[in-house]
């Protein structure tokens, strides 16, 4: 018997808000977390602004022991552990402290890279013949599965504990992987999410290929401009989002708070064919991904009230809107409301899908749409497809029932997940 799957816990570490309440306030206010980044300026980056979560040492000590923090510099693992533990607590779940792990609970927590600063430190020490000074956590910080391993150990998880990676689609993919595992009865709950390291050694490659905005260094909060005619590239960001995804029966049995239900979704690839490439989407595949997600969810395109777009503030924004309009067969004023969190956070790379999913669920459950900032000059290619009213630029209270989160990543990979208010 296939099970219904719900979300019972949320956690977030974002450039514009750490913790659910701070993040939710930032969404409603349209508050940006993008700031001037002196380190990028010192390193002569073209883009000298970034979205970096404001985490201090006192905050870290709530989640890590002093021993764990010794020689610890993997920001991705830090963000992921904080978001993951917060989501677990938000779901009202206890940490397994018995002799055996919790066989019913696991984690699928994605990342793009892990511990890039630790890699850098290790390279310098090895070259200086100081291999023995690498420390005991060099491996756990730099292996890609480090984030899921840390969460698995801290929570005592005995079900599947793994890390997925599919560029900017990573977070959405982790949600759908967890959904499939629970729906099939292989787990009662999965802590799903994704995280991304921060800093110049992550962002340099994007700066080098000139996809980042270098025209707004003097105006950081105006730098990320999805759907704008003056969009000039994305702003690099980082952070983590986490969701406790659970079997409905299990959630009801423990009287858990339920945010929403996952109806279904889809993952696919354009195979870098028919216009698709390492950096560009195959439009046929994008449209198929959305159509198949709707089909699996048992709804009609007209049922979608709101879309959390991928929308990175590049030339592909108009292509994304066109693909969505064609997949839904909805245009003009008939198109759903849509926004892009990246205007407030920058592009959090492998952490983007899960952070944006948390934002999607908060908007769905509390009936509001966060404002699209920095697009007062809407791209005419976009407004020729959908009406400007579908892109609210001020906080909007709106009854929502079904929302879609879409993600499109390097390598021509796509993801779409459909959320519905629980009833």
Coordinates of C-alpha atoms in Angstrom, one line a residue:
X1 CA 0.0 0.0 0.0
X2 CA 1.4 3.4 -1.0
X3 CA 1.5 5.9 1.9
X4 CA 0.6 9.5 2.1
X5 CA 3.6 11.7 2.8
X6 CA 3.7 14.9 4.8
X7 CA 6.1 17.5 6.1
X8 CA 6.3 17.9 9.9
X9 CA 9.5 19.9 10.5
X10 CA 11.4 22.8 8.9
X11 CA 14.8 24.3 9.5
X12 CA 16.8 27.0 7.5
X13 CA 20.1 28.8 7.5
X14 CA 19.8 31.5 4.8
X15 CA 21.7 34.8 4.1
X16 CA 18.6 36.8 5.1
X17 CA 17.5 34.7 8.1
X18 CA 18.8 32.0 10.4
X19 CA 15.9 30.0 11.9
X20 CA 12.3 29.8 10.8
X21 CA 11.0 33.0 12.5
X22 CA 13.8 35.2 11.3
X23 CA 13.6 33.7 7.8
X24 CA 9.8 34.1 7.7
X25 CA 10.0 37.8 8.7
X26 CA 12.6 38.4 5.9
X27 CA 10.2 36.8 3.4
X28 CA 7.3 38.9 4.4
X29 CA 9.4 42.1 4.5
X30 CA 11.3 41.4 1.3
X31 CA 14.5 41.8 3.3
X32 CA 17.7 41.0 1.4
X33 CA 20.6 39.2 3.0
X34 CA 23.1 40.2 0.2
X35 CA 26.0 42.3 1.4
X36 CA 29.3 43.7 0.2
X37 CA 32.0 41.0 0.6
X38 CA 35.4 42.4 1.4
X39 CA 37.2 39.1 0.9
X40 CA 35.9 38.9 -2.7
X41 CA 37.1 42.5 -3.2
X42 CA 40.5 41.8 -1.8
X43 CA 40.8 38.8 -4.2
X44 CA 39.8 41.0 -7.1
X45 CA 36.6 39.2 -8.0
X46 CA 34.4 41.0 -10.5
X47 CA 31.4 40.3 -8.3
X48 CA 32.1 41.6 -4.8
X49 CA 28.8 41.0 -3.2
X50 CA 27.4 37.7 -1.7
X51 CA 24.7 36.1 0.4
X52 CA 26.4 34.5 3.4
X53 CA 24.4 33.4 6.5
X54 CA 25.2 35.4 9.6
X55 CA 26.5 32.6 11.9
X56 CA 28.7 33.4 14.9
X57 CA 30.7 31.2 17.3
X58 CA 28.1 31.4 20.1
X59 CA 25.5 30.1 17.7
X60 CA 27.7 27.2 16.6
X61 CA 28.2 26.1 20.2
X62 CA 24.5 25.3 20.5
X63 CA 25.0 22.6 17.8
X64 CA 28.6 21.4 18.1
X65 CA 30.9 20.5 21.0
X66 CA 34.2 22.3 21.5
X67 CA 36.0 19.2 20.3
X68 CA 34.0 19.1 17.1
X69 CA 34.7 22.8 16.4
X70 CA 38.5 22.4 16.8
X71 CA 40.0 22.9 13.4
X72 CA 36.5 22.8 11.9
X73 CA 35.9 25.0 8.9
X74 CA 33.4 23.3 6.6
X75 CA 30.7 25.9 6.4
X76 CA 28.5 23.6 4.4
X77 CA 28.4 21.0 7.2
X78 CA 27.9 23.8 9.7
X79 CA 24.9 25.2 7.9
X80 CA 23.4 21.7 7.2
X81 CA 23.7 20.5 10.8
X82 CA 22.1 23.6 12.2
X83 CA 19.2 23.5 9.7
X84 CA 18.8 19.7 10.2
X85 CA 18.8 19.8 14.0
X86 CA 16.4 22.7 13.9
X87 CA 14.0 20.8 11.6
X88 CA 14.2 17.7 13.8
X89 CA 13.3 19.8 16.9
X90 CA 10.6 21.7 15.0
X91 CA 9.0 18.3 14.2
X92 CA 8.9 17.5 17.9
X93 CA 11.2 14.5 17.5
X94 CA 13.6 13.2 20.1
X95 CA 17.3 12.4 19.5
X96 CA 17.9 8.6 19.8
X97 CA 20.0 8.1 22.8
X98 CA 19.6 4.4 23.3
X99 CA 21.9 1.6 22.5
X100 CA 20.4 1.1 19.0
X101 CA 19.8 3.7 16.4
X102 CA 16.3 4.8 15.2
X103 CA 15.7 2.2 12.5
X104 CA 12.7 4.0 11.2
X105 CA 14.4 7.4 10.6
X106 CA 17.1 8.4 8.1
X107 CA 18.5 11.4 6.2
X108 CA 19.1 12.2 2.6
X109 CA 21.0 15.5 2.7
X110 CA 22.7 16.8 -0.4
X111 CA 25.6 19.0 -1.2
X112 CA 27.7 20.1 -4.2
X113 CA 31.1 20.1 -2.5
X114 CA 32.2 19.7 1.1
X115 CA 34.9 21.3 3.2
X116 CA 36.5 23.3 0.4
X117 CA 38.4 25.4 3.0
X118 CA 39.6 22.2 4.7
X119 CA 40.8 20.9 1.3
X120 CA 42.7 24.1 0.8
X121 CA 44.2 23.9 4.3
X122 CA 45.1 20.2 3.7
X123 CA 46.9 20.9 0.4
X124 CA 49.1 23.6 2.0
X125 CA 50.0 21.3 4.9
X126 CA 50.7 18.4 2.7
X127 CA 52.9 20.5 0.4
X128 CA 54.7 21.8 3.5
X129 CA 55.4 18.2 4.7
X130 CA 52.9 18.6 7.6
X131 CA 50.6 15.7 6.8
X132 CA 50.4 14.6 10.5
X133 CA 49.0 18.1 11.4
X134 CA 45.8 17.6 9.3
X135 CA 43.8 16.7 12.3
X136 CA 41.3 14.0 13.0
X137 CA 38.3 15.6 11.1
X138 CA 40.0 16.2 7.7
X139 CA 38.3 13.2 6.2
X140 CA 34.8 13.7 7.6
X141 CA 34.9 17.4 6.6
X142 CA 35.9 16.8 3.0
X143 CA 34.0 13.7 2.1
X144 CA 30.8 14.6 0.2
X145 CA 28.8 12.5 2.6
X146 CA 30.1 14.4 5.6
X147 CA 26.9 16.3 6.1
X148 CA 24.7 13.2 6.2
X149 CA 27.3 11.4 8.4
X150 CA 27.3 14.2 10.9
X151 CA 23.5 14.4 11.0
X152 CA 23.2 10.6 11.2
X153 CA 25.5 10.5 14.2
X154 CA 24.0 13.5 16.0
X155 CA 20.5 12.1 15.7
X156 CA 21.2 8.4 15.9
X157 CA 19.6 7.6 12.6
X158 CA 19.4 3.9 11.6
X159 CA 17.6 4.0 8.2
X160 CA 19.2 5.3 5.0
X161 CA 21.9 7.9 5.6
X162 CA 23.3 9.3 2.4
X163 CA 24.2 12.5 0.5
X164 CA 22.9 13.3 -3.0
X165 CA 24.4 15.8 -5.5
X166 CA 22.9 17.2 -8.6
X167 CA 24.0 20.9 -8.8
X168 CA 21.3 23.4 -8.2
X169 CA 18.6 20.7 -8.3
X170 CA 20.1 18.9 -5.3
X171 CA 17.7 20.1 -2.6
X172 CA 14.6 19.3 -4.7
X173 CA 16.0 16.0 -5.6
X174 CA 16.6 15.1 -1.9
X175 CA 13.0 15.9 -1.1
X176 CA 11.8 13.6 -3.9
X177 CA 14.2 10.8 -2.9
X178 CA 12.8 11.0 0.6
X179 CA 9.3 11.1 -0.7
X180 CA 9.8 7.9 -2.7
X181 CA 11.4 6.0 0.2
X182 CA 8.6 6.9 2.6
X183 CA 5.8 6.3 0.1
X184 CA 7.2 2.8 -0.6
X185 CA 7.2 2.0 3.2
X186 CA 11.0 1.7 3.5
X187 CA 11.2 4.5 6.2
X188 CA 8.8 6.3 8.5
X189 CA 10.6 9.6 8.2
X190 CA 13.6 11.1 6.4
X191 CA 15.4 14.3 7.2
X192 CA 15.8 15.8 3.7
X193 CA 17.6 18.9 2.6
X194 CA 20.8 20.3 1.1
X195 CA 23.6 22.7 1.9
X196 CA 26.3 24.7 0.2
X197 CA 29.7 25.9 1.4
X198 CA 30.4 29.6 1.2
X199 CA 33.4 31.6 0.2
X200 CA 35.7 32.5 -2.7
X201 CA 36.9 28.9 -3.4
X202 CA 33.3 27.9 -4.2
X203 CA 32.3 31.0 -6.1
X204 CA 35.5 31.7 -8.1
X205 CA 34.6 29.4 -11.0
X206 CA 31.2 31.2 -11.5
X207 CA 33.0 34.6 -11.4
X208 CA 35.5 33.4 -14.0
X209 CA 32.8 32.4 -16.5
X210 CA 31.1 35.8 -16.0
X211 CA 27.7 34.6 -14.8
X212 CA 27.7 36.7 -11.7
X213 CA 26.6 40.3 -11.4
X214 CA 29.6 42.7 -11.3
X215 CA 27.6 45.9 -11.9
X216 CA 26.1 46.3 -8.5
X217 CA 29.0 46.1 -6.1
X218 CA 28.1 49.5 -4.7
X219 CA 24.4 48.5 -4.1
X220 CA 24.4 45.0 -2.7
X221 CA 20.7 44.7 -1.9
X222 CA 19.9 45.7 -5.5
X223 CA 22.3 43.2 -7.1
X224 CA 20.1 40.1 -7.4
X225 CA 17.5 41.0 -10.0
X226 CA 15.5 38.0 -11.2
X227 CA 13.0 38.7 -14.0
X228 CA 14.3 42.2 -14.3
X229 CA 15.2 43.9 -17.6
X230 CA 18.4 45.0 -15.9
X231 CA 19.3 41.6 -14.5
X232 CA 23.1 41.2 -15.0
X233 CA 23.8 37.7 -13.6
X234 CA 23.4 35.9 -10.3
X235 CA 24.8 36.8 -6.9
X236 CA 26.6 33.9 -5.2
X237 CA 25.1 32.7 -1.9
X238 CA 25.2 29.8 0.5
X239 CA 23.2 28.2 3.3
X240 CA 21.0 25.1 4.0
X241 CA 17.4 24.1 4.2
X242 CA 16.0 21.0 5.9
X243 CA 12.6 19.3 6.0
X244 CA 11.3 16.4 8.1
X245 CA 9.4 14.3 5.6
X246 CA 7.2 11.7 7.2
X247 CA 4.6 9.0 6.7
X248 CA 1.2 10.4 7.5
X249 CA 0.2 7.5 9.7
X250 CA 3.4 8.1 11.8
X251 CA 2.8 11.8 12.0
X252 CA -0.8 11.3 13.2
X253 CA 0.2 8.6 15.7
X254 CA 2.5 11.1 17.5
X255 CA 0.1 14.0 17.1
X256 CA 2.7 15.9 15.1
X257 CA 2.2 19.4 13.5
X258 CA 1.7 18.9 9.8
X259 CA 2.8 21.8 7.5
X260 CA 1.6 20.3 4.2
X261 CA 1.5 17.1 2.1
X262 CA 3.8 16.2 -0.8
X263 CA 1.6 15.1 -3.7
X264 CA 4.4 14.0 -6.0
X265 CA 7.0 15.3 -8.3
X266 CA 9.5 14.5 -11.0
X267 CA 13.2 14.5 -11.8
X268 CA 14.7 14.2 -15.3
X269 CA 17.5 15.3 -17.5
X270 CA 17.6 16.9 -20.9
X271 CA 20.6 14.9 -21.7
X272 CA 22.4 18.1 -23.0
X273 CA 20.5 17.6 -26.3
X274 CA 18.2 19.8 -28.3
X275 CA 19.6 23.1 -27.0
X276 CA 20.5 21.7 -23.6
X277 CA 24.1 21.9 -22.4
X278 CA 26.2 21.9 -19.2
X279 CA 24.7 25.4 -18.5
X280 CA 21.6 25.7 -20.6
X281 CA 18.3 23.8 -20.3
X282 CA 16.7 21.5 -22.8
X283 CA 13.3 23.2 -22.9
X284 CA 11.5 20.0 -23.9
X285 CA 12.9 18.2 -20.8
X286 CA 12.0 21.1 -18.5
X287 CA 8.4 21.1 -19.8
X288 CA 8.2 17.3 -19.5
X289 CA 9.5 17.4 -15.9
X290 CA 6.7 19.8 -14.9
X291 CA 4.0 17.9 -16.8
X292 CA 5.1 14.6 -15.3
X293 CA 5.2 16.0 -11.8
X294 CA 1.6 17.2 -12.2
X295 CA 0.5 13.9 -13.6
X296 CA 2.0 11.9 -10.7
X297 CA 0.4 14.3 -8.2
X298 CA -3.1 13.6 -9.6
X299 CA -3.9 17.3 -10.1
X300 CA -4.6 19.5 -13.1
X301 CA -2.3 22.4 -14.2
X302 CA -5.1 24.9 -13.3
X303 CA -4.9 23.7 -9.7
X304 CA -1.5 25.3 -9.1
X305 CA -1.8 28.6 -7.2
X306 CA 1.8 29.5 -6.8
X307 CA 5.2 28.6 -8.2
X308 CA 8.6 29.1 -6.5
X309 CA 10.8 29.6 -9.5
X310 CA 14.4 28.8 -10.1
X311 CA 14.9 32.2 -11.7
X312 CA 18.5 33.1 -11.2
X313 CA 18.7 36.7 -12.7
X314 CA 20.3 35.6 -15.9
X315 CA 19.2 35.6 -19.5
X316 CA 17.5 32.2 -18.9
X317 CA 14.8 33.7 -16.7
X318 CA 12.5 34.4 -19.7
X319 CA 13.2 30.9 -21.1
X320 CA 12.1 29.5 -17.7
X321 CA 8.8 31.5 -17.7
X322 CA 8.1 30.4 -21.3
X323 CA 8.7 26.8 -20.4
X324 CA 6.5 27.0 -17.4
X325 CA 3.7 28.7 -19.4
X326 CA 3.9 26.0 -22.1
X327 CA 4.0 23.1 -19.6
X328 CA 0.9 24.5 -17.8
X329 CA -0.8 25.8 -20.9
X330 CA -1.4 29.0 -18.8
X331 CA -0.4 32.5 -19.7
X332 CA -1.3 36.1 -19.3
X333 CA -3.4 36.7 -16.1
X334 CA -4.2 33.0 -16.0
X335 CA -0.6 32.1 -15.0
X336 CA 0.0 31.2 -11.3
X337 CA 1.7 33.7 -8.9
X338 CA 5.5 33.3 -9.1
X339 CA 8.5 34.6 -7.2
X340 CA 12.2 34.1 -6.9
X341 CA 13.8 33.8 -3.5
X342 CA 17.2 34.5 -5.1
X343 CA 16.4 38.2 -5.1
X344 CA 16.7 38.0 -1.3
X345 CA 19.4 35.4 -0.8
X346 CA 21.4 35.2 -4.0
X347 CA 21.9 31.8 -5.6
X348 CA 22.7 29.3 -2.8
X349 CA 23.8 26.7 -5.4
X350 CA 23.3 23.2 -4.0
X351 CA 21.5 24.6 -1.0
X352 CA 19.1 26.6 -3.1
X353 CA 16.4 24.0 -3.7
X354 CA 15.9 23.1 -0.1
X355 CA 16.0 26.7 1.2
X356 CA 13.5 27.7 -1.5
X357 CA 11.3 24.7 -0.6
X358 CA 11.2 25.9 3.0
X359 CA 10.2 29.3 1.8
X360 CA 7.5 27.7 -0.5
X361 CA 6.0 25.7 2.4
X362 CA 5.9 28.8 4.7
X363 CA 4.1 30.8 2.1
X364 CA 1.7 27.9 1.4
X365 CA 0.8 27.2 5.0
X366 CA 0.5 30.9 6.0
X367 CA -1.2 32.1 2.9
X368 CA 1.1 34.8 1.6
X369 CA 3.4 35.5 -1.3
X370 CA 6.8 37.0 -0.6
X371 CA 7.5 40.1 -2.7
X372 CA 9.7 40.0 -5.8
X373 CA 12.2 42.8 -5.1
X374 CA 14.5 44.5 -7.7
X375 CA 12.2 43.8 -10.7
X376 CA 10.4 47.2 -11.0
X377 CA 11.7 47.1 -14.6
X378 CA 10.2 43.7 -15.5
X379 CA 11.8 42.0 -18.5
X380 CA 9.5 42.6 -21.5
X381 CA 10.2 39.1 -22.8
X382 CA 8.5 37.9 -19.6
X383 CA 5.6 40.3 -19.5
X384 CA 4.8 39.3 -23.1
X385 CA 4.1 35.8 -21.8
X386 CA 2.5 36.4 -18.3
X387 CA 0.8 39.3 -16.7
X388 CA 2.8 41.6 -14.4
X389 CA 0.2 40.9 -11.7
X390 CA 1.4 37.3 -11.5
X391 CA 4.8 38.7 -10.3
X392 CA 3.8 40.6 -7.1
X393 CA 6.3 43.2 -6.0
X394 CA 4.7 43.8 -2.6
X395 CA 3.8 41.4 0.2
X396 CA 0.5 39.7 -0.8
X397 CA -1.9 37.9 1.4
X398 CA -3.5 35.1 -0.7
X399 CA -5.3 31.9 0.1
X400 CA -3.1 29.1 -1.4
X401 CA -3.8 25.4 -1.7
X402 CA -1.2 23.9 -4.1
X403 CA 2.3 25.1 -4.8
X404 CA 5.0 23.9 -7.1
X405 CA 8.8 24.2 -6.5
X406 CA 11.0 24.0 -9.6
X407 CA 14.8 23.6 -9.8
X408 CA 17.1 23.5 -12.8
X409 CA 20.7 22.7 -12.5
X410 CA 24.1 22.6 -14.3
X411 CA 24.3 19.5 -16.4
X412 CA 20.8 20.0 -17.7
X413 CA 19.0 18.4 -14.7
X414 CA 15.5 19.3 -13.6
X415 CA 13.2 18.8 -10.6
X416 CA 9.7 19.7 -9.7
X417 CA 7.8 18.9 -6.5
X418 CA 4.2 19.6 -5.7
X419 CA 3.0 20.6 -2.2
X420 CA -0.6 20.8 -1.0
X421 CA -2.2 22.1 2.2
X422 CA -2.9 19.1 4.4
X423 CA -6.5 18.1 4.9

